Tab-separated table of C-alpha atoms in Angstrom:
chain	number	residue	atom	x	y	z
N	835	MET	CA	-13.235	13.621	13.353
N	836	ALA	CA	-12.373	11.148	16.043
N	837	ALA	CA	-9.541	13.791	17.668
N	838	ALA	CA	-12.249	16.735	17.452
N	839	VAL	CA	-14.697	14.709	19.192
N	840	ALA	CA	-12.593	13.281	21.964
N	841	ALA	CA	-11.129	16.746	22.563
N	842	ARG	CA	-14.752	17.972	22.771
N	843	TYR	CA	-15.723	15.528	25.104
N	844	HIS	CA	-13.232	16.414	27.741
N	845	GLY	CA	-14.203	20.488	27.432
N	846	LEU	CA	-11.400	21.728	24.764
N	847	GLU	CA	-12.082	24.488	22.482
N	848	VAL	CA	-11.400	22.968	18.748
N	849	VAL	CA	-11.210	24.356	15.427
N	850	VAL	CA	-11.234	21.939	12.283
N	851	ILE	CA	-9.844	23.067	9.256
N	852	ASP	CA	-10.939	20.830	6.379
N	853	ASP	CA	-10.147	21.521	2.616
N	854	GLN	CA	-12.790	19.438	1.702
N	855	PRO	CA	-16.472	20.869	1.552
N	856	GLY	CA	-17.815	18.487	3.861
N	857	PRO	CA	-16.459	15.815	6.523
N	858	GLY	CA	-15.177	12.598	5.733
N	859	GLY	CA	-11.567	12.721	4.399
N	860	GLN	CA	-10.401	10.472	1.824
N	861	ILE	CA	-12.002	7.429	2.886
N	862	TRP	CA	-15.337	8.945	3.722
N	863	ARG	CA	-15.484	11.712	1.218
N	864	SER	CA	-18.888	13.117	0.508
N	865	VAL	CA	-20.186	10.590	3.170
N	866	GLU	CA	-23.156	12.841	3.908
N	867	ARG	CA	-24.704	13.315	0.608
N	868	THR	CA	-23.910	10.001	-1.748
N	869	THR	CA	-26.810	7.854	-0.277
N	870	ARG	CA	-27.663	6.937	-3.832
N	871	ARG	CA	-24.230	5.242	-4.304
N	872	ASP	CA	-24.273	3.264	-1.131
N	873	HIS	CA	-25.081	-0.139	-2.875
N	874	ILE	CA	-21.818	0.760	-5.133
N	875	LEU	CA	-19.431	1.902	-2.229
N	876	GLY	CA	-20.139	-0.596	0.148
N	877	SER	CA	-20.828	-1.038	4.054
N	878	SER	CA	-17.255	0.161	4.997
N	879	TYR	CA	-17.983	3.513	3.215
N	880	VAL	CA	-21.564	3.941	5.040
N	881	GLU	CA	-20.448	3.451	8.311
N	882	GLY	CA	-18.860	6.699	8.205
N	883	ARG	CA	-21.698	8.568	7.818
N	884	ASP	CA	-22.675	7.942	11.697
N	885	ILE	CA	-18.912	8.933	12.545
N	886	ALA	CA	-19.530	12.165	10.704
N	887	LYS	CA	-22.917	12.830	12.542
N	888	SER	CA	-20.971	12.243	15.660
N	889	PHE	CA	-18.578	14.871	14.598
N	890	ARG	CA	-21.078	17.186	13.654
N	891	ALA	CA	-22.647	17.198	17.111
N	892	SER	CA	-19.305	17.504	18.714
N	893	GLY	CA	-19.819	21.188	18.948
N	894	ALA	CA	-16.135	21.681	17.324
N	895	LEU	CA	-16.002	24.696	15.055
N	896	TYR	CA	-15.670	23.204	11.528
N	897	VAL	CA	-14.407	25.087	8.928
N	898	ALA	CA	-14.735	23.322	5.695
N	899	GLY	CA	-13.120	24.528	2.142
N	900	ALA	CA	-10.204	25.922	4.045
N	901	GLN	CA	-6.731	25.752	3.383
N	902	LEU	CA	-4.055	25.645	5.853
N	903	TRP	CA	-0.823	26.885	4.154
N	904	GLN	CA	1.590	27.814	7.204
N	905	ILE	CA	2.248	27.032	10.696
N	906	GLU	CA	4.447	28.848	12.854
N	907	PRO	CA	5.547	27.520	16.319
N	908	GLY	CA	3.770	28.522	19.210
N	909	PHE	CA	1.477	27.965	17.351
N	910	ARG	CA	-0.223	30.301	14.836
N	911	ALA	CA	-1.747	28.598	11.968
N	912	PHE	CA	-2.208	30.592	8.276
N	913	VAL	CA	-5.479	29.536	7.088
N	914	SER	CA	-7.095	30.577	3.795
N	915	ARG	CA	-11.101	30.647	2.685
N	916	GLU	CA	-13.121	32.069	0.563
N	917	GLN	CA	-9.975	34.091	-0.985
N	918	LYS	CA	-9.591	35.464	2.367
N	919	ALA	CA	-6.520	34.598	5.024
N	920	GLN	CA	-6.394	35.004	8.580
N	921	VAL	CA	-4.193	33.681	11.723
N	922	ILE	CA	-5.717	31.236	14.300
N	923	ASP	CA	-3.711	30.986	17.657
N	924	ALA	CA	-3.371	27.480	19.118
N	925	LYS	CA	-2.385	26.080	22.212
N	926	ALA	CA	-1.530	22.514	20.435
N	927	ILE	CA	-2.225	21.277	16.881
N	928	ILE	CA	-3.244	17.752	15.982
N	929	LEU	CA	-2.161	17.287	12.048
N	930	ALA	CA	-4.582	14.620	10.508
N	931	THR	CA	-3.135	15.064	6.983
N	932	GLY	CA	-3.734	11.531	5.940
N	933	ALA	CA	-2.011	9.847	3.291
N	934	GLN	CA	-1.283	10.251	-0.424
N	935	GLU	CA	-0.617	7.796	-2.946
N	936	ARG	CA	2.906	6.721	-3.638
N	937	PRO	CA	3.992	8.366	-7.260
N	938	VAL	CA	4.530	5.774	-9.740
N	939	PRO	CA	6.517	7.312	-12.708
N	940	PHE	CA	6.821	5.161	-15.927
N	941	PRO	CA	7.062	6.393	-19.412
N	942	GLY	CA	3.853	8.115	-20.378
N	943	TRP	CA	2.522	8.391	-17.231
N	944	THR	CA	1.726	12.307	-18.040
N	945	LEU	CA	-0.634	11.531	-20.551
N	946	PRO	CA	-4.266	12.395	-20.294
N	947	GLY	CA	-6.046	9.524	-19.250
N	948	VAL	CA	-3.570	8.051	-17.232
N	949	LEU	CA	-4.626	8.350	-13.282
N	950	THR	CA	-4.069	6.779	-9.989
N	951	VAL	CA	-6.809	4.479	-8.652
N	952	GLY	CA	-7.382	6.782	-5.798
N	953	ALA	CA	-7.866	9.737	-7.880
N	954	ALA	CA	-10.562	7.569	-9.886
N	955	GLN	CA	-12.098	6.806	-6.739
N	956	ILE	CA	-12.474	10.331	-5.641
N	957	LEU	CA	-14.400	10.950	-8.949
N	958	LEU	CA	-16.724	8.002	-8.000
N	959	LYS	CA	-17.437	9.065	-4.459
N	960	SER	CA	-17.879	12.842	-5.007
N	961	ALA	CA	-19.596	12.914	-8.288
N	962	GLY	CA	-20.381	9.287	-9.326
N	963	GLU	CA	-18.106	9.367	-12.156
N	964	VAL	CA	-16.669	6.021	-13.643
N	965	PRO	CA	-14.089	5.544	-16.549
N	966	VAL	CA	-15.459	4.423	-20.007
N	967	GLY	CA	-13.749	2.556	-22.855
N	968	PRO	CA	-11.377	0.123	-22.296
N	969	VAL	CA	-10.268	0.562	-18.753
N	970	TRP	CA	-7.020	-1.156	-17.615
N	971	ILE	CA	-5.590	-1.232	-13.848
N	972	ALA	CA	-1.987	-1.512	-13.378
N	973	ALA	CA	-1.570	-2.022	-9.728
N	974	SER	CA	-0.704	-3.807	-6.674
N	975	GLY	CA	-2.541	-3.632	-2.805
N	976	PRO	CA	-6.042	-3.586	-1.479
N	977	LEU	CA	-7.248	-0.428	-2.813
N	978	PRO	CA	-7.299	-1.711	-6.774
N	979	LEU	CA	-9.156	-4.689	-5.447
N	980	LEU	CA	-11.795	-2.668	-3.583
N	981	TYR	CA	-12.335	0.128	-6.480
N	982	ILE	CA	-12.529	-2.873	-9.027
N	983	SER	CA	-15.492	-4.526	-7.152
N	984	GLN	CA	-17.005	-0.870	-6.761
N	985	LEU	CA	-16.657	-0.459	-10.744
N	986	LEU	CA	-18.205	-4.104	-11.068
N	987	ARG	CA	-21.052	-2.979	-8.903
N	988	ALA	CA	-21.407	-0.017	-10.998
N	989	GLY	CA	-21.807	-1.979	-14.148
N	990	VAL	CA	-18.662	-0.876	-15.380
N	991	GLN	CA	-16.538	-3.477	-17.544
N	992	ILE	CA	-13.002	-3.435	-17.052
N	993	ALA	CA	-10.533	-4.615	-19.846
N	994	GLY	CA	-7.902	-6.204	-17.394
N	995	TYR	CA	-6.055	-5.836	-14.283
N	996	LEU	CA	-2.406	-5.969	-14.226
N	997	ASP	CA	-1.120	-7.347	-10.941
N	998	THR	CA	2.231	-5.664	-10.273
N	999	THR	CA	2.895	-7.552	-7.008
N	1000	PRO	CA	6.173	-9.108	-6.971
N	1001	VAL	CA	5.724	-12.880	-7.909
N	1002	GLY	CA	6.615	-15.070	-4.973
N	1003	GLN	CA	6.092	-11.954	-2.418
N	1004	TRP	CA	3.318	-14.009	-0.541
N	1005	ARG	CA	6.365	-16.284	1.032
N	1006	ALA	CA	7.845	-13.001	2.628
N	1007	ALA	CA	4.119	-12.398	4.310
N	1008	LEU	CA	3.375	-15.802	5.230
N	1009	PRO	CA	5.114	-15.706	8.788
N	1010	HIS	CA	3.210	-12.398	9.400
N	1011	LEU	CA	-0.431	-14.321	8.878
N	1012	PRO	CA	-0.707	-15.655	12.422
N	1013	ALA	CA	-0.780	-12.376	13.893
N	1014	ALA	CA	-2.932	-10.702	11.081
N	1015	LEU	CA	-5.642	-13.234	12.019
N	1016	ARG	CA	-6.434	-10.776	14.881
N	1017	ALA	CA	-7.771	-8.735	12.169
N	1018	TRP	CA	-9.487	-11.512	10.347
N	1019	ARG	CA	-12.250	-9.182	9.073
N	1020	ASP	CA	-10.185	-7.406	7.115
N	1021	LEU	CA	-8.690	-10.262	5.283
N	1022	MET	CA	-12.196	-11.657	4.616
N	1023	LYS	CA	-12.700	-8.042	3.025
N	1024	GLY	CA	-9.652	-8.754	0.673
N	1025	LEU	CA	-10.735	-12.516	-0.079
N	1026	VAL	CA	-14.428	-11.062	-0.923
N	1027	TRP	CA	-13.011	-8.571	-3.527
N	1028	LYS	CA	-10.466	-10.951	-5.096
N	1029	ALA	CA	-13.608	-13.397	-5.361
N	1030	ALA	CA	-15.713	-10.371	-7.237
N	1031	VAL	CA	-12.701	-10.053	-9.773
N	1032	ARG	CA	-12.479	-13.812	-10.295
N	1033	ASN	CA	-16.231	-14.459	-10.635
N	1034	SER	CA	-16.353	-11.261	-13.265
N	1035	LYS	CA	-14.155	-13.166	-15.216
N	1036	THR	CA	-11.945	-9.814	-15.759
N	1037	LEU	CA	-8.832	-10.621	-17.239
N	1038	VAL	CA	-5.991	-10.502	-14.671
N	1039	VAL	CA	-2.395	-10.530	-15.676
N	1040	LYS	CA	0.028	-11.403	-12.954
N	1041	GLY	CA	3.665	-10.940	-12.733
N	1042	VAL	CA	3.816	-7.564	-14.344
N	1043	VAL	CA	7.089	-5.890	-13.774
N	1044	ASN	CA	6.865	-2.587	-16.074
N	1045	ILE	CA	4.577	-0.677	-18.020
N	1046	GLU	CA	4.206	2.267	-20.748
N	1047	ALA	CA	1.793	4.450	-21.742
N	1048	LEU	CA	1.407	5.163	-25.553
N	1049	GLY	CA	-0.501	7.561	-27.313
N	1050	ASP	CA	-0.353	11.159	-29.185
N	1051	GLY	CA	-1.932	13.710	-26.917
N	1052	ARG	CA	-3.625	11.340	-24.737
N	1053	VAL	CA	-3.337	7.472	-23.854
N	1054	GLU	CA	-4.419	4.862	-26.483
N	1055	ALA	CA	-2.368	2.086	-25.687
N	1056	LEU	CA	-0.668	0.255	-22.910
N	1057	ARG	CA	2.390	-1.756	-23.012
N	1058	TYR	CA	3.232	-4.094	-20.446
N	1059	TRP	CA	6.319	-6.518	-19.392
N	1060	LYS	CA	5.824	-9.331	-17.056
N	1061	SER	CA	8.552	-11.357	-14.875
N	1062	ASP	CA	8.786	-14.248	-17.570
N	1063	GLY	CA	10.040	-12.013	-20.293
N	1064	GLY	CA	6.442	-11.952	-22.117
N	1065	GLN	CA	5.165	-8.479	-23.200
N	1066	ALA	CA	2.020	-7.348	-24.691
N	1067	THR	CA	0.584	-4.014	-25.934
N	1068	VAL	CA	-3.094	-3.375	-25.621
N	1069	GLU	CA	-5.735	-0.887	-26.535
N	1070	ALA	CA	-6.450	1.725	-23.491
N	1071	SER	CA	-8.306	4.855	-23.196
N	1072	THR	CA	-8.113	5.107	-19.439
N	1073	VAL	CA	-5.074	3.428	-17.132
N	1074	LEU	CA	-5.509	3.577	-13.730
N	1075	VAL	CA	-2.105	2.691	-11.398
N	1076	HIS	CA	-1.582	2.498	-7.831
N	1077	GLU	CA	1.473	1.007	-5.665
N	1078	GLY	CA	0.215	1.620	-2.199
N	1079	VAL	CA	0.083	5.032	-0.110
N	1080	VAL	CA	2.960	6.900	1.942
N	1081	PRO	CA	2.285	9.382	4.621
N	1082	ASN	CA	1.461	13.401	3.684
N	1083	LEU	CA	4.578	14.604	5.161
N	1084	HIS	CA	4.777	18.312	4.036
N	1085	GLU	CA	3.235	19.975	6.970
N	1086	ALA	CA	5.309	18.130	9.698
N	1087	LEU	CA	8.670	18.640	7.370
N	1088	SER	CA	7.931	22.413	7.078
N	1089	LEU	CA	7.985	22.580	11.153
N	1090	ASP	CA	11.151	20.571	11.248
N	1091	CYS	CA	9.777	17.531	12.668
N	1092	GLU	CA	11.963	14.448	12.716
N	1093	VAL	CA	11.157	11.930	10.334
N	1094	THR	CA	12.389	8.170	10.092
N	1095	TRP	CA	12.434	5.681	7.337
N	1096	LEU	CA	10.446	2.884	7.367
N	1097	ALA	CA	11.831	0.089	5.591
N	1098	ASN	CA	8.747	-2.000	5.618
N	1099	GLN	CA	6.660	0.579	3.753
N	1100	ASP	CA	9.419	2.142	1.804
N	1101	CYS	CA	8.502	5.729	2.816
N	1102	PHE	CA	9.528	8.307	5.726
N	1103	ALA	CA	6.903	9.004	8.805
N	1104	PRO	CA	7.111	11.654	11.486
N	1105	ARG	CA	8.634	10.359	14.560
N	1106	VAL	CA	5.988	10.072	17.012
N	1107	ASP	CA	5.531	8.965	20.592
N	1108	GLY	CA	2.768	6.506	22.061
N	1109	TRP	CA	0.243	9.377	21.788
N	1110	GLY	CA	1.183	10.706	18.442
N	1111	GLU	CA	3.284	13.866	19.728
N	1112	SER	CA	5.786	14.538	17.267
N	1113	THR	CA	9.449	15.802	17.888
N	1114	GLN	CA	7.866	19.320	18.299
N	1115	ALA	CA	6.212	19.848	21.635
N	1116	GLY	CA	2.553	20.224	21.298
N	1117	LEU	CA	2.471	19.390	17.703
N	1118	PHE	CA	0.719	15.934	17.419
N	1119	ILE	CA	0.244	13.938	14.046
N	1120	ALA	CA	-2.591	11.305	13.969
N	1121	GLY	CA	-3.724	8.771	11.518
N	1122	ASP	CA	-1.984	7.774	8.256
N	1123	GLY	CA	0.194	10.992	8.448
N	1124	ALA	CA	1.968	9.003	11.106
N	1125	GLY	CA	2.319	5.956	9.130
N	1126	ILE	CA	-0.026	3.807	6.996
N	1127	ALA	CA	-2.385	1.862	9.215
N	1128	GLY	CA	-5.919	2.306	7.862
N	1129	ALA	CA	-9.037	4.193	8.673
N	1130	ARG	CA	-10.089	2.857	11.883
N	1131	ALA	CA	-6.277	2.794	13.205
N	1132	ALA	CA	-6.436	6.752	12.310
N	1133	SER	CA	-9.498	7.303	14.451
N	1134	LEU	CA	-8.091	5.480	17.502
N	1135	ARG	CA	-4.899	7.706	16.829
N	1136	GLY	CA	-6.960	10.488	16.576
N	1137	THR	CA	-8.708	9.582	19.983
N	1138	LEU	CA	-5.155	9.088	21.959
N	1139	ALA	CA	-3.817	12.480	20.481
N	1140	ALA	CA	-6.993	14.237	21.808
N	1141	LEU	CA	-6.600	12.558	25.301
N	1142	ARG	CA	-2.933	13.728	25.597
N	1143	VAL	CA	-3.816	17.262	24.482
N	1144	ALA	CA	-6.399	17.333	27.000
N	1145	GLU	CA	-4.212	15.936	29.899
N	1146	LYS	CA	-1.411	18.769	28.559
N	1147	LEU	CA	-3.884	21.608	28.632
N	1148	GLY	CA	-5.228	20.555	32.061
N	1149	HIS	CA	-8.631	19.024	31.366
N	1150	LEU	CA	-7.697	15.528	32.219
N	1151	THR	CA	-5.194	13.990	34.962
N	1152	THR	CA	-2.302	11.848	33.758
N	1153	ASP	CA	-4.170	8.777	35.507
N	1154	ALA	CA	-7.639	9.546	33.969
N	1155	ALA	CA	-6.022	9.898	30.166
N	1156	THR	CA	-3.784	6.670	30.894
N	1157	ALA	CA	-6.989	4.859	31.852
N	1158	GLU	CA	-8.924	5.761	29.143
N	1159	ALA	CA	-6.342	5.409	26.431
N	1160	TYR	CA	-5.807	1.797	27.920
N	1161	HIS	CA	-8.897	0.483	25.999
N	1162	VAL	CA	-8.119	2.709	22.903
N	1163	ARG	CA	-4.674	1.271	22.648
N	1164	ARG	CA	-5.864	-2.452	22.816
N	1165	ARG	CA	-8.101	-1.820	20.072
N	1166	LEU	CA	-5.424	-0.164	18.104
N	1167	ASP	CA	-3.268	-3.130	18.662
N	1168	ARG	CA	-5.710	-5.411	17.191
N	1169	GLU	CA	-6.160	-2.927	14.135
N	1170	LEU	CA	-2.138	-2.855	13.661
N	1171	ALA	CA	-1.771	-6.656	13.738
N	1172	VAL	CA	-2.440	-6.941	10.155
N	1173	ARG	CA	-0.142	-4.374	9.039
N	1174	PRO	CA	3.031	-6.301	8.782
N	1175	PHE	CA	1.535	-8.974	6.542
N	1176	LEU	CA	0.021	-6.519	4.125
N	1177	ASP	CA	3.296	-4.575	4.221
N	1178	ALA	CA	5.181	-7.552	3.326
N	1179	LEU	CA	2.387	-8.612	0.749
N	1180	TYR	CA	2.208	-5.568	-1.426
N	1181	ARG	CA	5.700	-4.094	-0.942
N	1182	PRO	CA	6.285	-2.258	-4.322
N	1183	ARG	CA	8.250	-3.670	-7.014
N	1184	PRO	CA	11.756	-2.311	-7.704
N	1185	GLN	CA	11.061	-0.977	-10.787
N	1186	VAL	CA	8.585	1.660	-8.996
N	1187	PHE	CA	11.827	3.306	-7.577
N	1188	ALA	CA	14.146	2.806	-10.663
N	1189	PRO	CA	12.315	4.600	-13.868
N	1190	VAL	CA	14.071	4.406	-16.936
N	1191	ASP	CA	16.134	7.496	-18.032
N	1192	ARG	CA	13.367	8.841	-20.576
N	1193	THR	CA	10.882	8.757	-17.947
N	1194	ILE	CA	9.402	12.357	-16.752
N	1195	VAL	CA	10.003	12.388	-12.897
N	1196	CYS	CA	9.096	15.785	-11.982
N	1197	ARG	CA	5.888	16.674	-13.899
N	1198	CYS	CA	5.478	20.249	-12.801
N	1199	GLU	CA	9.042	21.126	-14.060
N	1200	GLU	CA	9.461	18.290	-16.716
N	1201	ILE	CA	12.588	17.049	-15.480
N	1202	SER	CA	13.605	13.186	-16.404
N	1203	ALA	CA	15.152	10.532	-14.593
N	1204	GLY	CA	18.038	10.901	-16.476
N	1205	GLU	CA	18.677	14.416	-15.682
N	1206	ILE	CA	18.530	13.513	-12.099
N	1207	ARG	CA	21.085	10.698	-12.577
N	1208	THR	CA	23.174	12.676	-14.205
N	1209	PHE	CA	23.408	15.625	-11.566
N	1210	ALA	CA	23.640	12.677	-8.980
N	1211	ARG	CA	26.774	11.715	-10.179
N	1212	LEU	CA	28.356	15.340	-9.659
N	1213	GLY	CA	29.789	14.647	-6.035
N	1214	GLN	CA	26.943	13.603	-3.723
N	1215	PRO	CA	24.275	16.114	-3.651
N	1216	GLY	CA	21.090	15.528	-1.333
N	1217	PRO	CA	17.551	16.396	-2.619
N	1218	ASN	CA	17.357	20.043	-1.703
N	1219	GLN	CA	20.701	20.609	-3.811
N	1220	VAL	CA	18.942	18.938	-6.723
N	1221	LYS	CA	15.761	21.043	-6.382
N	1222	ALA	CA	18.150	24.114	-6.523
N	1223	ALA	CA	20.117	22.897	-9.760
N	1224	THR	CA	17.232	21.304	-11.769
N	1225	ARG	CA	14.050	23.215	-10.118
N	1226	ALA	CA	12.502	19.497	-9.565
N	1227	GLY	CA	10.060	20.014	-6.777
N	1228	MET	CA	9.620	23.798	-7.362
N	1229	GLY	CA	6.405	23.313	-9.051
N	1230	PRO	CA	2.611	23.578	-7.897
N	1231	CYS	CA	2.944	20.154	-6.082
N	1232	GLN	CA	5.907	21.450	-4.170
N	1233	GLY	CA	7.635	17.841	-4.307
N	1234	ARG	CA	4.533	15.713	-3.295
N	1235	GLN	CA	4.949	13.843	-6.954
N	1236	CYS	CA	8.839	13.585	-7.208
N	1237	GLY	CA	10.062	13.914	-3.752
N	1238	TYR	CA	10.429	10.124	-3.311
N	1239	THR	CA	11.558	9.334	-6.651
N	1240	ILE	CA	14.338	12.066	-6.481
N	1241	THR	CA	15.351	10.430	-2.892
N	1242	ARG	CA	15.363	6.733	-4.414
N	1243	LEU	CA	17.474	7.977	-7.676
N	1244	LEU	CA	19.674	9.320	-5.641
N	1245	SER	CA	19.962	6.303	-3.372
N	1246	GLU	CA	20.588	4.093	-6.527
N	1247	VAL	CA	23.438	6.403	-8.062
N	1248	GLN	CA	25.240	7.107	-4.801
N	1249	ARG	CA	24.696	3.718	-3.315
N	1250	ARG	CA	23.418	5.440	-0.110
N	1251	ARG	CA	20.302	4.299	2.050
N	1252	PRO	CA	17.332	6.448	1.316
N	1253	SER	CA	17.258	7.368	5.394
N	1254	ASP	CA	20.905	8.813	4.403
N	1255	VAL	CA	19.592	10.824	1.505
N	1256	GLY	CA	16.711	12.314	3.195
N	1257	PHE	CA	13.788	14.217	1.757
N	1258	TYR	CA	13.103	17.792	0.344
N	1259	HIS	CA	13.471	20.559	3.057
N	1260	ILE	CA	9.574	21.992	2.888
N	1261	ARG	CA	9.074	25.667	3.309
N	1262	PRO	CA	5.694	27.696	3.145
N	1263	PRO	CA	3.415	28.187	1.919
N	1264	LEU	CA	2.212	24.870	1.725
N	1265	LYS	CA	-0.365	25.636	-0.902
N	1266	PRO	CA	-0.546	28.553	-3.179
N	1267	VAL	CA	-1.552	31.687	-1.858
N	1268	THR	CA	-2.382	34.850	-3.488
N	1269	LEU	CA	-1.242	38.392	-2.917
N	1270	GLY	CA	-5.115	39.317	-2.021
N	1271	GLU	CA	-4.993	36.691	0.608
N	1272	LEU	CA	-1.879	37.916	2.253
N	1273	ALA	CA	-3.047	41.334	2.197
N	1274	SER	CA	-6.522	40.026	3.795
N	1275	LEU	CA	-4.368	39.153	6.859
N	1276	ASP	CA	-5.240	42.714	8.180
N	1277	HIS	CA	-8.771	42.215	8.023
N	1278	PRO	CA	-11.005	40.774	10.567
N	1279	ALA	CA	-11.461	37.228	11.012
N	1280	ILE	CA	-13.606	34.766	8.630
N	1281	LEU	CA	-14.282	31.998	10.913
């Protein structure tokens, strides 16, 4: 939205393709129509309404409910909407694909009733749905604290919060605290969420290192282990998990954009310059898709990308773009100041990357961690050889839910760095496409 507003301000013709039914992305999902839940979702959510309003008024052509399934260099974007497909020619593309939750494979995670915290929050924002019965949250990071506070405002009783943040990890984060104080408002929000959990007398179990979901046909119980050796099994009808978020890479990888391994966030991110331009000229990546930094930073990165596009297409001089970007960069620096602290404090526990052998790691093809480890010992195959031999990553999600786990398992067995192992090679289509949609490419435009 921010990129579109800035680009339109400088006279560019803009088309925004959104697979959601309305603007707002993940953070402000359904923000135009959820006023009845404003008190539950909080002020940070409500502020997105004015941003969506500005976006609507910008003059950008907004195409909702559409799926981008291929980009060709040059650029040609293939989009499907209402079961019809078309090609859009563009002089520049800004990818704002955001983040996805880090996959958290553990025994039983494929049982019905096990969801991610992000998925549960989507249900709350889009449909007002909240979990019922004994709800257990096994997670680490700011998002679980926010979601718990929202559930408490909605009157939901939480059976327990299993805090999987490694014990003593605050020591690694402490050196980054002075710089993080520049973003003190964000830190205060976290303290408010923690206070809400504490005041609700929700059971909080710290130092959880492993979990297992149990049940016949759906989750019925949750077993957990602590760092001090203790363990327990509790009744559970809903289990929500979360271990942070990672950039959504598939679109960038499909265009062979170079990526780099971010050790502080345990993930790959596209290599971009200070304007967000990738290693493919004219292709920009803004927001969390270029590295996790949060909603406000995402908006500022979108603005920077739009300024650079406006300059490259002759709508701004270099001096004017640089001058306008100066103030945006100052605000962005403040937003980024808190990231080293949060990244160190909530770095995922090692067990996330090393599931036991019986754990299903590729949900689509039902491939276990043990099968991947066995194949990893045969020479030194990479993720793409694993995909060809086991079908891991060939299902409907195209590796979104197993890609990182495959990389980490190969890294573990072969004693190589994740950056050396790499990620799947992504090929189009990025989303499932019907033969009817392909055939409709000969028909007139639908936009």
